[in-house]
N, C-alpha and C. Protein backbone atom coordinates (compact mmCIF):
# COMPACT_ATOMS: atom_id res chain seq x y z
N MET A 1 184.17 40.83 53.13
CA MET A 1 183.46 39.96 54.06
C MET A 1 182.57 40.82 54.95
N ALA A 2 181.32 40.40 55.12
CA ALA A 2 180.38 41.18 55.92
C ALA A 2 180.78 41.11 57.38
N GLN A 3 180.65 42.22 58.10
CA GLN A 3 180.97 42.27 59.51
C GLN A 3 179.83 41.69 60.33
N ALA A 4 180.17 41.10 61.48
CA ALA A 4 179.16 40.54 62.36
C ALA A 4 178.33 41.65 62.97
N GLU A 5 177.02 41.40 63.11
CA GLU A 5 176.13 42.41 63.68
C GLU A 5 176.35 42.48 65.19
N PRO A 6 176.31 43.69 65.77
CA PRO A 6 176.43 43.80 67.22
C PRO A 6 175.20 43.28 67.92
N ALA A 7 175.37 42.73 69.09
CA ALA A 7 174.23 42.25 69.87
C ALA A 7 173.43 43.44 70.37
N VAL A 8 172.11 43.24 70.52
CA VAL A 8 171.25 44.30 71.04
C VAL A 8 171.42 44.32 72.55
N GLN A 9 171.90 45.43 73.07
CA GLN A 9 172.11 45.58 74.51
C GLN A 9 171.19 46.67 75.04
N LYS A 10 170.84 46.55 76.32
CA LYS A 10 169.92 47.51 76.94
C LYS A 10 170.56 48.11 78.17
N ASP A 11 170.17 49.36 78.47
CA ASP A 11 170.66 50.00 79.68
C ASP A 11 169.73 49.68 80.84
N GLN A 12 169.99 50.27 82.00
CA GLN A 12 169.21 49.96 83.19
C GLN A 12 167.75 50.39 83.07
N ALA A 13 167.49 51.37 82.22
CA ALA A 13 166.11 51.85 82.05
C ALA A 13 165.36 51.06 80.97
N GLY A 14 166.04 50.08 80.36
CA GLY A 14 165.38 49.28 79.35
C GLY A 14 165.59 49.77 77.94
N GLY A 15 166.35 50.83 77.73
CA GLY A 15 166.59 51.35 76.39
C GLY A 15 167.79 50.69 75.74
N GLN A 16 167.78 50.62 74.41
CA GLN A 16 168.89 50.02 73.71
C GLN A 16 170.11 50.93 73.72
N ARG A 17 171.31 50.31 73.74
CA ARG A 17 172.55 51.07 73.78
C ARG A 17 173.36 50.88 72.50
N ASP A 18 172.74 50.36 71.44
CA ASP A 18 173.47 50.16 70.19
C ASP A 18 173.53 51.45 69.38
N GLY A 19 174.45 51.51 68.42
CA GLY A 19 174.49 52.62 67.49
C GLY A 19 175.11 53.86 68.09
N HIS A 20 174.79 55.00 67.46
CA HIS A 20 175.35 56.29 67.88
C HIS A 20 174.41 56.95 68.87
N ILE A 21 174.93 57.38 70.01
CA ILE A 21 174.13 57.99 71.06
C ILE A 21 174.65 59.39 71.32
N GLY A 22 173.75 60.34 71.45
CA GLY A 22 174.15 61.71 71.72
C GLY A 22 173.06 62.45 72.47
N ALA A 23 173.46 63.30 73.40
CA ALA A 23 172.50 64.13 74.13
C ALA A 23 172.31 65.44 73.38
N VAL A 24 171.08 65.91 73.29
CA VAL A 24 170.78 67.15 72.58
C VAL A 24 170.03 68.09 73.51
N ALA A 25 170.17 69.38 73.25
CA ALA A 25 169.51 70.40 74.06
C ALA A 25 168.56 71.27 73.26
N SER A 26 168.42 70.99 71.96
CA SER A 26 167.53 71.79 71.13
C SER A 26 167.08 70.96 69.93
N ALA A 27 166.03 71.46 69.26
CA ALA A 27 165.52 70.79 68.07
C ALA A 27 166.57 70.78 66.96
N ALA A 28 167.34 71.87 66.85
CA ALA A 28 168.38 71.94 65.82
C ALA A 28 169.44 70.87 66.02
N GLU A 29 169.83 70.64 67.28
CA GLU A 29 170.82 69.60 67.56
C GLU A 29 170.27 68.22 67.24
N LEU A 30 168.98 68.01 67.50
CA LEU A 30 168.36 66.72 67.17
C LEU A 30 168.35 66.49 65.67
N VAL A 31 167.98 67.51 64.90
CA VAL A 31 167.96 67.39 63.44
C VAL A 31 169.37 67.10 62.91
N ALA A 32 170.38 67.76 63.48
CA ALA A 32 171.75 67.53 63.06
C ALA A 32 172.18 66.10 63.36
N LEU A 33 171.77 65.55 64.50
CA LEU A 33 172.11 64.18 64.85
C LEU A 33 171.44 63.19 63.92
N VAL A 34 170.17 63.45 63.59
CA VAL A 34 169.46 62.58 62.65
C VAL A 34 170.11 62.64 61.27
N HIS A 35 170.51 63.84 60.85
CA HIS A 35 171.17 64.00 59.56
C HIS A 35 172.47 63.19 59.51
N GLY A 36 173.20 63.18 60.63
CA GLY A 36 174.42 62.37 60.68
C GLY A 36 174.12 60.89 60.54
N GLY A 37 173.00 60.44 61.12
CA GLY A 37 172.61 59.04 60.98
C GLY A 37 172.24 58.69 59.55
N LEU A 38 171.63 59.64 58.84
CA LEU A 38 171.27 59.40 57.44
C LEU A 38 172.50 59.14 56.57
N GLN A 39 173.60 59.77 56.92
CA GLN A 39 174.82 59.60 56.14
C GLN A 39 175.41 58.20 56.28
N LEU A 40 174.99 57.47 57.31
CA LEU A 40 175.53 56.13 57.55
C LEU A 40 174.77 55.05 56.80
N ARG A 41 173.70 55.41 56.13
CA ARG A 41 172.89 54.41 55.43
C ARG A 41 173.66 53.81 54.27
N ALA A 42 173.46 52.53 54.06
CA ALA A 42 174.08 51.83 52.94
C ALA A 42 173.11 51.84 51.76
N ARG A 43 173.60 52.27 50.60
CA ARG A 43 172.77 52.31 49.39
C ARG A 43 173.47 51.57 48.27
N HIS A 44 172.65 50.98 47.40
CA HIS A 44 173.21 50.24 46.28
C HIS A 44 172.23 50.32 45.11
N PRO A 45 172.69 50.69 43.93
CA PRO A 45 171.78 50.78 42.78
C PRO A 45 171.31 49.40 42.32
N THR A 46 170.03 49.29 42.05
CA THR A 46 169.46 48.05 41.52
C THR A 46 168.59 48.39 40.31
N LEU A 47 168.06 47.36 39.67
CA LEU A 47 167.18 47.59 38.52
C LEU A 47 165.83 48.17 38.95
N VAL A 48 165.53 48.08 40.24
CA VAL A 48 164.27 48.60 40.77
C VAL A 48 164.41 50.04 41.21
N HIS A 49 165.56 50.37 41.83
CA HIS A 49 165.76 51.71 42.39
C HIS A 49 167.23 52.08 42.27
N MET A 50 167.50 53.29 41.77
CA MET A 50 168.89 53.72 41.57
C MET A 50 169.62 53.98 42.90
N ALA A 51 168.88 54.26 43.96
CA ALA A 51 169.51 54.50 45.26
C ALA A 51 168.82 53.64 46.31
N SER A 52 168.75 52.35 46.02
CA SER A 52 168.05 51.43 46.90
C SER A 52 168.74 51.35 48.26
N SER A 53 167.97 51.50 49.32
CA SER A 53 168.53 51.44 50.67
C SER A 53 168.78 50.00 51.06
N ARG A 54 170.01 49.73 51.51
CA ARG A 54 170.39 48.38 51.92
C ARG A 54 170.58 48.29 53.42
N SER A 55 169.95 49.16 54.17
CA SER A 55 170.04 49.12 55.63
C SER A 55 168.79 49.75 56.23
N HIS A 56 168.46 49.31 57.44
CA HIS A 56 167.36 49.93 58.18
C HIS A 56 167.92 51.11 58.98
N LEU A 57 167.13 52.15 59.10
CA LEU A 57 167.52 53.31 59.91
C LEU A 57 166.55 53.45 61.07
N VAL A 58 167.08 53.46 62.29
CA VAL A 58 166.25 53.61 63.48
C VAL A 58 166.76 54.80 64.28
N VAL A 59 165.92 55.80 64.45
CA VAL A 59 166.25 56.97 65.26
C VAL A 59 165.38 56.92 66.52
N THR A 60 166.02 56.86 67.68
CA THR A 60 165.29 56.78 68.94
C THR A 60 165.49 58.08 69.73
N VAL A 61 164.40 58.75 70.03
CA VAL A 61 164.44 59.99 70.80
C VAL A 61 163.82 59.70 72.17
N THR A 62 164.61 59.90 73.22
CA THR A 62 164.13 59.65 74.58
C THR A 62 164.06 60.98 75.34
N LEU A 63 162.90 61.27 75.89
CA LEU A 63 162.69 62.50 76.65
C LEU A 63 162.38 62.13 78.09
N THR A 64 163.17 62.67 79.01
CA THR A 64 162.95 62.43 80.44
C THR A 64 162.68 63.76 81.13
N VAL A 65 161.54 63.84 81.81
CA VAL A 65 161.16 65.04 82.55
C VAL A 65 161.25 64.72 84.04
N VAL A 66 162.03 65.49 84.75
CA VAL A 66 162.17 65.33 86.20
C VAL A 66 161.56 66.56 86.86
N SER A 67 160.69 66.35 87.84
CA SER A 67 160.01 67.48 88.48
C SER A 67 159.84 67.22 89.96
N PRO A 68 159.62 68.27 90.77
CA PRO A 68 159.30 68.09 92.19
C PRO A 68 157.99 67.33 92.35
N GLN A 69 157.75 66.83 93.53
CA GLN A 69 156.56 66.01 93.77
C GLN A 69 155.27 66.79 93.51
N THR A 70 155.29 68.10 93.65
CA THR A 70 154.06 68.88 93.54
C THR A 70 153.75 69.33 92.12
N ALA A 71 154.67 69.11 91.17
CA ALA A 71 154.48 69.68 89.83
C ALA A 71 153.63 68.81 88.93
N LEU A 72 153.97 67.51 88.81
CA LEU A 72 153.27 66.64 87.89
C LEU A 72 152.78 65.39 88.62
N PRO A 73 151.67 64.81 88.16
CA PRO A 73 151.17 63.56 88.76
C PRO A 73 151.97 62.37 88.27
N LEU A 74 153.25 62.30 88.65
CA LEU A 74 154.14 61.24 88.20
C LEU A 74 154.53 60.36 89.38
N PRO A 75 154.91 59.09 89.11
CA PRO A 75 155.30 58.19 90.20
C PRO A 75 156.51 58.72 90.96
N VAL A 76 156.50 58.54 92.28
CA VAL A 76 157.63 58.92 93.11
C VAL A 76 158.68 57.83 93.05
N ASP A 77 159.96 58.20 92.94
CA ASP A 77 161.00 57.19 92.91
C ASP A 77 161.24 56.64 94.31
N HIS A 78 162.19 55.69 94.41
CA HIS A 78 162.41 55.00 95.68
C HIS A 78 162.92 55.93 96.78
N THR A 79 163.48 57.08 96.41
CA THR A 79 163.97 58.02 97.43
C THR A 79 162.88 58.97 97.87
N GLY A 80 161.81 59.09 97.08
CA GLY A 80 160.72 59.98 97.41
C GLY A 80 161.04 61.45 97.18
N SER A 81 162.15 61.75 96.49
CA SER A 81 162.56 63.15 96.33
C SER A 81 162.23 63.74 94.97
N ALA A 82 161.95 62.92 93.98
CA ALA A 82 161.67 63.45 92.64
C ALA A 82 160.79 62.49 91.88
N ARG A 83 160.20 62.99 90.84
CA ARG A 83 159.36 62.18 89.97
C ARG A 83 159.88 62.32 88.54
N GLN A 84 159.68 61.25 87.77
CA GLN A 84 160.16 61.26 86.40
C GLN A 84 159.08 60.78 85.45
N ALA A 85 159.08 61.37 84.27
CA ALA A 85 158.26 60.89 83.15
C ALA A 85 159.21 60.62 82.00
N ARG A 86 159.14 59.43 81.45
CA ARG A 86 160.06 59.04 80.38
C ARG A 86 159.23 58.67 79.14
N ALA A 87 159.51 59.29 78.04
CA ALA A 87 158.81 59.02 76.79
C ALA A 87 159.83 58.69 75.70
N LYS A 88 159.44 57.81 74.80
CA LYS A 88 160.34 57.40 73.72
C LYS A 88 159.63 57.48 72.38
N LEU A 89 160.30 58.07 71.42
CA LEU A 89 159.81 58.15 70.05
C LEU A 89 160.83 57.48 69.14
N GLN A 90 160.39 56.49 68.36
CA GLN A 90 161.28 55.83 67.41
C GLN A 90 160.79 56.09 65.99
N LEU A 91 161.68 56.65 65.18
CA LEU A 91 161.43 56.87 63.77
C LEU A 91 162.20 55.81 63.00
N VAL A 92 161.49 54.98 62.27
CA VAL A 92 162.10 53.82 61.62
C VAL A 92 161.88 53.89 60.12
N ASP A 93 162.95 53.85 59.37
CA ASP A 93 162.88 53.79 57.91
C ASP A 93 163.43 52.42 57.51
N LEU A 94 162.53 51.53 57.12
CA LEU A 94 162.93 50.17 56.79
C LEU A 94 163.47 50.10 55.37
N ALA A 95 164.49 49.28 55.18
CA ALA A 95 164.98 49.03 53.83
C ALA A 95 163.89 48.33 53.03
N GLY A 96 163.82 48.62 51.75
CA GLY A 96 162.77 48.06 50.92
C GLY A 96 162.94 46.58 50.66
N SER A 97 161.82 45.88 50.58
CA SER A 97 161.83 44.46 50.23
C SER A 97 161.78 44.35 48.71
N GLU A 98 162.84 43.81 48.13
CA GLU A 98 162.93 43.71 46.67
C GLU A 98 163.11 42.26 46.25
N CYS A 99 162.41 41.87 45.21
CA CYS A 99 162.58 40.54 44.65
C CYS A 99 163.94 40.46 43.96
N ALA A 100 164.72 39.43 44.29
CA ALA A 100 166.06 39.32 43.74
C ALA A 100 166.04 39.23 42.21
N GLY A 101 165.04 38.57 41.66
CA GLY A 101 164.96 38.46 40.21
C GLY A 101 164.70 39.79 39.53
N ALA A 102 163.87 40.64 40.18
CA ALA A 102 163.55 41.94 39.60
C ALA A 102 164.66 42.95 39.81
N SER A 103 165.35 42.87 40.96
CA SER A 103 166.39 43.86 41.26
C SER A 103 167.68 43.61 40.51
N GLY A 104 167.93 42.35 40.11
CA GLY A 104 169.13 42.03 39.35
C GLY A 104 170.41 42.04 40.15
N VAL A 105 170.34 42.01 41.48
CA VAL A 105 171.54 42.06 42.31
C VAL A 105 172.22 40.70 42.35
N THR A 106 173.52 40.71 42.56
CA THR A 106 174.30 39.49 42.66
C THR A 106 175.34 39.64 43.77
N GLY A 107 176.00 38.56 44.11
CA GLY A 107 177.10 38.60 45.06
C GLY A 107 176.68 39.08 46.44
N LEU A 108 177.48 40.01 47.00
CA LEU A 108 177.23 40.51 48.34
C LEU A 108 175.89 41.23 48.43
N ALA A 109 175.53 41.96 47.38
CA ALA A 109 174.24 42.67 47.37
C ALA A 109 173.07 41.70 47.45
N LEU A 110 173.22 40.54 46.81
CA LEU A 110 172.18 39.52 46.87
C LEU A 110 172.06 38.96 48.28
N ARG A 111 173.21 38.78 48.94
CA ARG A 111 173.18 38.30 50.32
C ARG A 111 172.54 39.33 51.25
N GLU A 112 172.85 40.61 51.02
CA GLU A 112 172.22 41.66 51.82
C GLU A 112 170.71 41.66 51.63
N THR A 113 170.26 41.44 50.38
CA THR A 113 168.83 41.40 50.10
C THR A 113 168.15 40.29 50.89
N SER A 114 168.80 39.13 50.97
CA SER A 114 168.22 38.01 51.70
C SER A 114 168.11 38.33 53.19
N PHE A 115 169.13 39.02 53.75
CA PHE A 115 169.08 39.40 55.16
C PHE A 115 167.97 40.41 55.41
N ILE A 116 167.83 41.38 54.50
CA ILE A 116 166.80 42.41 54.65
C ILE A 116 165.41 41.76 54.59
N ASN A 117 165.19 40.91 53.60
CA ASN A 117 163.89 40.26 53.46
C ASN A 117 163.59 39.37 54.67
N TRP A 118 164.64 38.73 55.22
CA TRP A 118 164.45 37.87 56.39
C TRP A 118 164.03 38.70 57.60
N SER A 119 164.67 39.85 57.80
CA SER A 119 164.31 40.69 58.95
C SER A 119 162.91 41.27 58.80
N LEU A 120 162.53 41.61 57.57
CA LEU A 120 161.18 42.12 57.35
C LEU A 120 160.14 41.02 57.56
N ALA A 121 160.49 39.78 57.19
CA ALA A 121 159.58 38.66 57.43
C ALA A 121 159.42 38.42 58.93
N ALA A 122 160.53 38.57 59.69
CA ALA A 122 160.45 38.41 61.14
C ALA A 122 159.55 39.49 61.75
N LEU A 123 159.64 40.72 61.22
CA LEU A 123 158.79 41.80 61.70
C LEU A 123 157.32 41.50 61.39
N ALA A 124 157.06 40.95 60.20
CA ALA A 124 155.69 40.58 59.83
C ALA A 124 155.17 39.48 60.75
N ASP A 125 156.04 38.55 61.15
CA ASP A 125 155.63 37.49 62.08
C ASP A 125 155.24 38.06 63.43
N VAL A 126 156.00 39.05 63.91
CA VAL A 126 155.69 39.69 65.19
C VAL A 126 154.34 40.39 65.11
N LEU A 127 154.12 41.13 64.03
CA LEU A 127 152.84 41.83 63.87
C LEU A 127 151.69 40.84 63.77
N GLY A 128 151.95 39.71 63.09
CA GLY A 128 150.92 38.67 63.01
C GLY A 128 150.60 38.08 64.36
N ALA A 129 151.63 37.84 65.18
CA ALA A 129 151.41 37.31 66.53
C ALA A 129 150.61 38.28 67.39
N LEU A 130 150.89 39.57 67.25
CA LEU A 130 150.15 40.58 68.01
C LEU A 130 148.70 40.66 67.54
N SER A 131 148.48 40.60 66.23
CA SER A 131 147.12 40.70 65.70
C SER A 131 146.28 39.49 66.07
N GLU A 132 146.94 38.31 66.20
CA GLU A 132 146.23 37.09 66.56
C GLU A 132 146.22 36.84 68.06
N ARG A 133 146.84 37.76 68.82
CA ARG A 133 146.90 37.69 70.28
C ARG A 133 147.50 36.37 70.75
N ARG A 134 148.59 35.97 70.12
CA ARG A 134 149.25 34.74 70.55
C ARG A 134 149.92 34.94 71.91
N GLY A 135 150.10 33.83 72.61
CA GLY A 135 150.74 33.90 73.91
C GLY A 135 152.22 34.25 73.82
N HIS A 136 152.87 33.86 72.74
CA HIS A 136 154.30 34.17 72.56
C HIS A 136 154.48 35.04 71.33
N VAL A 137 155.17 36.15 71.49
CA VAL A 137 155.49 37.05 70.38
C VAL A 137 156.99 36.92 70.11
N PRO A 138 157.40 36.49 68.90
CA PRO A 138 158.82 36.19 68.62
C PRO A 138 159.68 37.42 68.37
N TYR A 139 159.81 38.28 69.38
CA TYR A 139 160.61 39.49 69.22
C TYR A 139 162.09 39.16 68.97
N ARG A 140 162.58 38.09 69.56
CA ARG A 140 164.01 37.79 69.50
C ARG A 140 164.42 37.00 68.26
N ASN A 141 163.50 36.79 67.33
CA ASN A 141 163.86 36.07 66.11
C ASN A 141 164.71 36.91 65.17
N SER A 142 164.78 38.20 65.44
CA SER A 142 165.56 39.12 64.59
C SER A 142 166.06 40.27 65.45
N LYS A 143 167.24 40.78 65.13
CA LYS A 143 167.75 41.95 65.85
C LYS A 143 166.85 43.16 65.62
N LEU A 144 166.24 43.23 64.44
CA LEU A 144 165.35 44.35 64.14
C LEU A 144 164.13 44.33 65.07
N THR A 145 163.46 43.20 65.20
CA THR A 145 162.28 43.13 66.05
C THR A 145 162.64 43.26 67.52
N HIS A 146 163.82 42.78 67.90
CA HIS A 146 164.27 42.94 69.29
C HIS A 146 164.47 44.43 69.59
N LEU A 147 165.07 45.14 68.65
CA LEU A 147 165.33 46.56 68.83
C LEU A 147 164.03 47.36 68.90
N LEU A 148 163.03 46.93 68.13
CA LEU A 148 161.77 47.68 68.03
C LEU A 148 160.69 47.15 68.98
N GLN A 149 161.07 46.31 69.93
CA GLN A 149 160.07 45.70 70.81
C GLN A 149 159.24 46.74 71.55
N ASP A 150 159.87 47.80 72.04
CA ASP A 150 159.13 48.84 72.77
C ASP A 150 158.19 49.61 71.87
N THR A 151 158.50 49.65 70.57
CA THR A 151 157.69 50.43 69.63
C THR A 151 156.47 49.68 69.15
N ILE A 152 156.59 48.37 68.96
CA ILE A 152 155.48 47.60 68.39
C ILE A 152 154.74 46.78 69.43
N GLY A 153 155.18 46.84 70.68
CA GLY A 153 154.52 46.09 71.74
C GLY A 153 154.09 47.00 72.87
N GLY A 154 153.57 46.39 73.93
CA GLY A 154 153.17 47.16 75.10
C GLY A 154 152.04 48.13 74.79
N ASP A 155 152.16 49.37 75.29
CA ASP A 155 151.11 50.37 75.07
C ASP A 155 151.55 51.42 74.05
N ALA A 156 152.49 51.03 73.19
CA ALA A 156 153.01 51.98 72.19
C ALA A 156 151.96 52.29 71.13
N LYS A 157 152.09 53.48 70.55
CA LYS A 157 151.26 53.86 69.41
C LYS A 157 152.08 53.65 68.15
N LEU A 158 151.53 52.93 67.20
CA LEU A 158 152.26 52.54 65.99
C LEU A 158 151.62 53.15 64.75
N LEU A 159 152.43 53.84 63.95
CA LEU A 159 151.97 54.41 62.68
C LEU A 159 152.90 53.91 61.58
N VAL A 160 152.32 53.30 60.55
CA VAL A 160 153.10 52.74 59.44
C VAL A 160 152.74 53.47 58.16
N ILE A 161 153.76 53.94 57.46
CA ILE A 161 153.58 54.59 56.15
C ILE A 161 154.22 53.69 55.10
N LEU A 162 153.46 53.30 54.09
CA LEU A 162 153.94 52.40 53.05
C LEU A 162 154.26 53.17 51.78
N CYS A 163 155.35 52.80 51.14
CA CYS A 163 155.71 53.35 49.83
C CYS A 163 155.57 52.23 48.80
N VAL A 164 154.56 52.34 47.95
CA VAL A 164 154.30 51.29 46.97
C VAL A 164 154.25 51.91 45.57
N SER A 165 154.37 51.05 44.58
CA SER A 165 154.36 51.51 43.18
C SER A 165 153.04 51.15 42.51
N PRO A 166 152.47 52.07 41.73
CA PRO A 166 151.24 51.77 41.00
C PRO A 166 151.49 50.99 39.71
N GLY A 167 152.77 50.79 39.37
CA GLY A 167 153.11 50.11 38.11
C GLY A 167 152.75 48.63 38.12
N GLN A 168 152.30 48.13 36.98
CA GLN A 168 151.88 46.73 36.86
C GLN A 168 153.05 45.78 37.12
N LYS A 169 154.26 46.16 36.71
CA LYS A 169 155.40 45.24 36.87
C LYS A 169 155.85 45.10 38.32
N HIS A 170 155.37 45.99 39.20
CA HIS A 170 155.74 45.91 40.62
C HIS A 170 154.54 45.48 41.48
N VAL A 171 153.55 44.83 40.87
CA VAL A 171 152.33 44.49 41.59
C VAL A 171 152.61 43.51 42.73
N ALA A 172 153.57 42.59 42.55
CA ALA A 172 153.87 41.62 43.61
C ALA A 172 154.41 42.32 44.85
N GLU A 173 155.36 43.26 44.66
CA GLU A 173 155.91 44.00 45.80
C GLU A 173 154.86 44.89 46.44
N THR A 174 153.96 45.48 45.62
CA THR A 174 152.90 46.33 46.15
C THR A 174 151.95 45.55 47.03
N LEU A 175 151.53 44.38 46.57
CA LEU A 175 150.63 43.54 47.35
C LEU A 175 151.30 43.06 48.64
N GLN A 176 152.59 42.76 48.55
CA GLN A 176 153.33 42.33 49.73
C GLN A 176 153.39 43.46 50.76
N GLY A 177 153.65 44.68 50.29
CA GLY A 177 153.70 45.83 51.18
C GLY A 177 152.35 46.11 51.82
N LEU A 178 151.27 46.02 51.04
CA LEU A 178 149.93 46.27 51.59
C LEU A 178 149.55 45.20 52.61
N GLY A 179 149.98 43.97 52.36
CA GLY A 179 149.72 42.91 53.33
C GLY A 179 150.44 43.18 54.65
N PHE A 180 151.67 43.69 54.55
CA PHE A 180 152.43 44.05 55.74
C PHE A 180 151.70 45.15 56.51
N GLY A 181 151.20 46.16 55.80
CA GLY A 181 150.47 47.24 56.44
C GLY A 181 149.19 46.76 57.11
N ALA A 182 148.52 45.79 56.48
CA ALA A 182 147.29 45.25 57.08
C ALA A 182 147.58 44.54 58.39
N ARG A 183 148.70 43.80 58.44
CA ARG A 183 149.05 43.12 59.69
C ARG A 183 149.39 44.14 60.78
N ALA A 184 150.09 45.22 60.38
CA ALA A 184 150.44 46.25 61.35
C ALA A 184 149.18 46.92 61.91
N ARG A 185 148.18 47.12 61.06
CA ARG A 185 146.95 47.77 61.51
C ARG A 185 146.17 46.89 62.47
N GLN A 186 146.25 45.57 62.29
CA GLN A 186 145.48 44.66 63.12
C GLN A 186 146.18 44.29 64.42
N ALA A 187 147.44 44.73 64.58
CA ALA A 187 148.21 44.37 65.78
C ALA A 187 147.53 44.94 67.01
N GLU A 188 147.32 44.07 68.00
CA GLU A 188 146.67 44.47 69.25
C GLU A 188 147.73 44.82 70.28
N ARG A 189 147.61 46.00 70.86
CA ARG A 189 148.52 46.42 71.92
C ARG A 189 147.72 46.81 73.14
N GLY A 190 148.39 46.88 74.28
CA GLY A 190 147.72 47.22 75.52
C GLY A 190 147.23 48.65 75.52
N LEU A 191 146.32 48.95 76.44
CA LEU A 191 145.81 50.31 76.58
C LEU A 191 146.90 51.23 77.10
N ALA A 192 146.94 52.42 76.57
CA ALA A 192 147.94 53.38 77.01
C ALA A 192 147.69 53.78 78.45
N GLY A 193 148.77 53.89 79.22
CA GLY A 193 148.65 54.31 80.61
C GLY A 193 148.37 55.81 80.70
N LYS A 194 148.02 56.27 81.89
CA LYS A 194 147.71 57.69 82.07
C LYS A 194 148.98 58.51 81.95
N ARG A 195 148.94 59.52 81.15
CA ARG A 195 150.08 60.40 80.95
C ARG A 195 149.72 61.82 81.38
N PRO A 196 150.69 62.59 81.83
CA PRO A 196 150.41 64.00 82.13
C PRO A 196 150.08 64.74 80.84
N SER A 197 149.25 65.74 80.90
CA SER A 197 148.88 66.50 79.71
C SER A 197 150.07 67.28 79.18
N CYS A 198 149.96 67.72 77.92
CA CYS A 198 151.02 68.52 77.30
C CYS A 198 151.23 69.82 78.07
N ALA A 199 150.14 70.41 78.55
CA ALA A 199 150.25 71.66 79.30
C ALA A 199 151.02 71.45 80.59
N GLN A 200 150.80 70.31 81.26
CA GLN A 200 151.50 70.01 82.51
C GLN A 200 152.99 69.82 82.27
N VAL A 201 153.32 69.06 81.19
CA VAL A 201 154.73 68.83 80.87
C VAL A 201 155.41 70.14 80.51
N ARG A 202 154.73 70.98 79.71
CA ARG A 202 155.31 72.27 79.30
C ARG A 202 155.54 73.16 80.52
N LYS A 203 154.56 73.19 81.43
CA LYS A 203 154.69 74.01 82.64
C LYS A 203 155.86 73.54 83.48
N SER A 204 156.04 72.21 83.57
CA SER A 204 157.14 71.67 84.37
C SER A 204 158.49 72.03 83.76
N CYS A 205 158.58 71.92 82.41
CA CYS A 205 159.83 72.22 81.72
C CYS A 205 160.19 73.70 81.88
N VAL A 206 159.19 74.58 81.76
CA VAL A 206 159.43 76.01 81.91
C VAL A 206 159.87 76.32 83.34
N GLY A 207 159.22 75.68 84.33
CA GLY A 207 159.56 75.90 85.70
C GLY A 207 160.98 75.44 86.03
N SER A 208 161.38 74.27 85.45
CA SER A 208 162.72 73.76 85.68
C SER A 208 163.76 74.68 85.06
N ALA A 209 163.45 75.22 83.90
CA ALA A 209 164.40 76.11 83.21
C ALA A 209 164.58 77.42 83.98
N SER A 210 163.47 77.92 84.57
CA SER A 210 163.56 79.19 85.29
C SER A 210 164.36 79.05 86.58
N ARG A 211 164.32 77.85 87.18
CA ARG A 211 165.10 77.62 88.39
C ARG A 211 166.57 77.45 88.07
């Protein structure tokens, strides 16, 4: 029996608190944490792919820089004693959308396929709403879109990489994937706010480490 999905919860800063959370102090620790997340992916062989992914993978990297008032042009907090810059990077590997007839899956795997396709359809609806500048964007229609709201909305920068097949027998899935990419490209997001330069952030980090 499939387990119930956990509700998407957020912390006080607006970040999601689902899944595995860990603090890292180096690039090597980050790579190790991501590698651990890869091991949790669900895979199932189908007629389309021998190691078909049956789960979405979302890796969220949050970087917070705290500096004195004189170091970076960042907003002062309510105490007036420090400033913070918070940046978020989400790496998302979506499970593939497969036609049930072509994949040959049955039973629980067929049910998983329907859930995956439904969540991808919800994501396509969100991208369509953004591209058409609708007044309401249905982020809460799926746990996936709710989780990725900060990534695909607001002033976020979105980059989509599609994996498609040149084979004639997979033309339907290829066209579906390209259509998804076209909606993602047309999605309208707000203008990015002013950010401190890379040199300023690097100088602040070096200064904090030396102290």
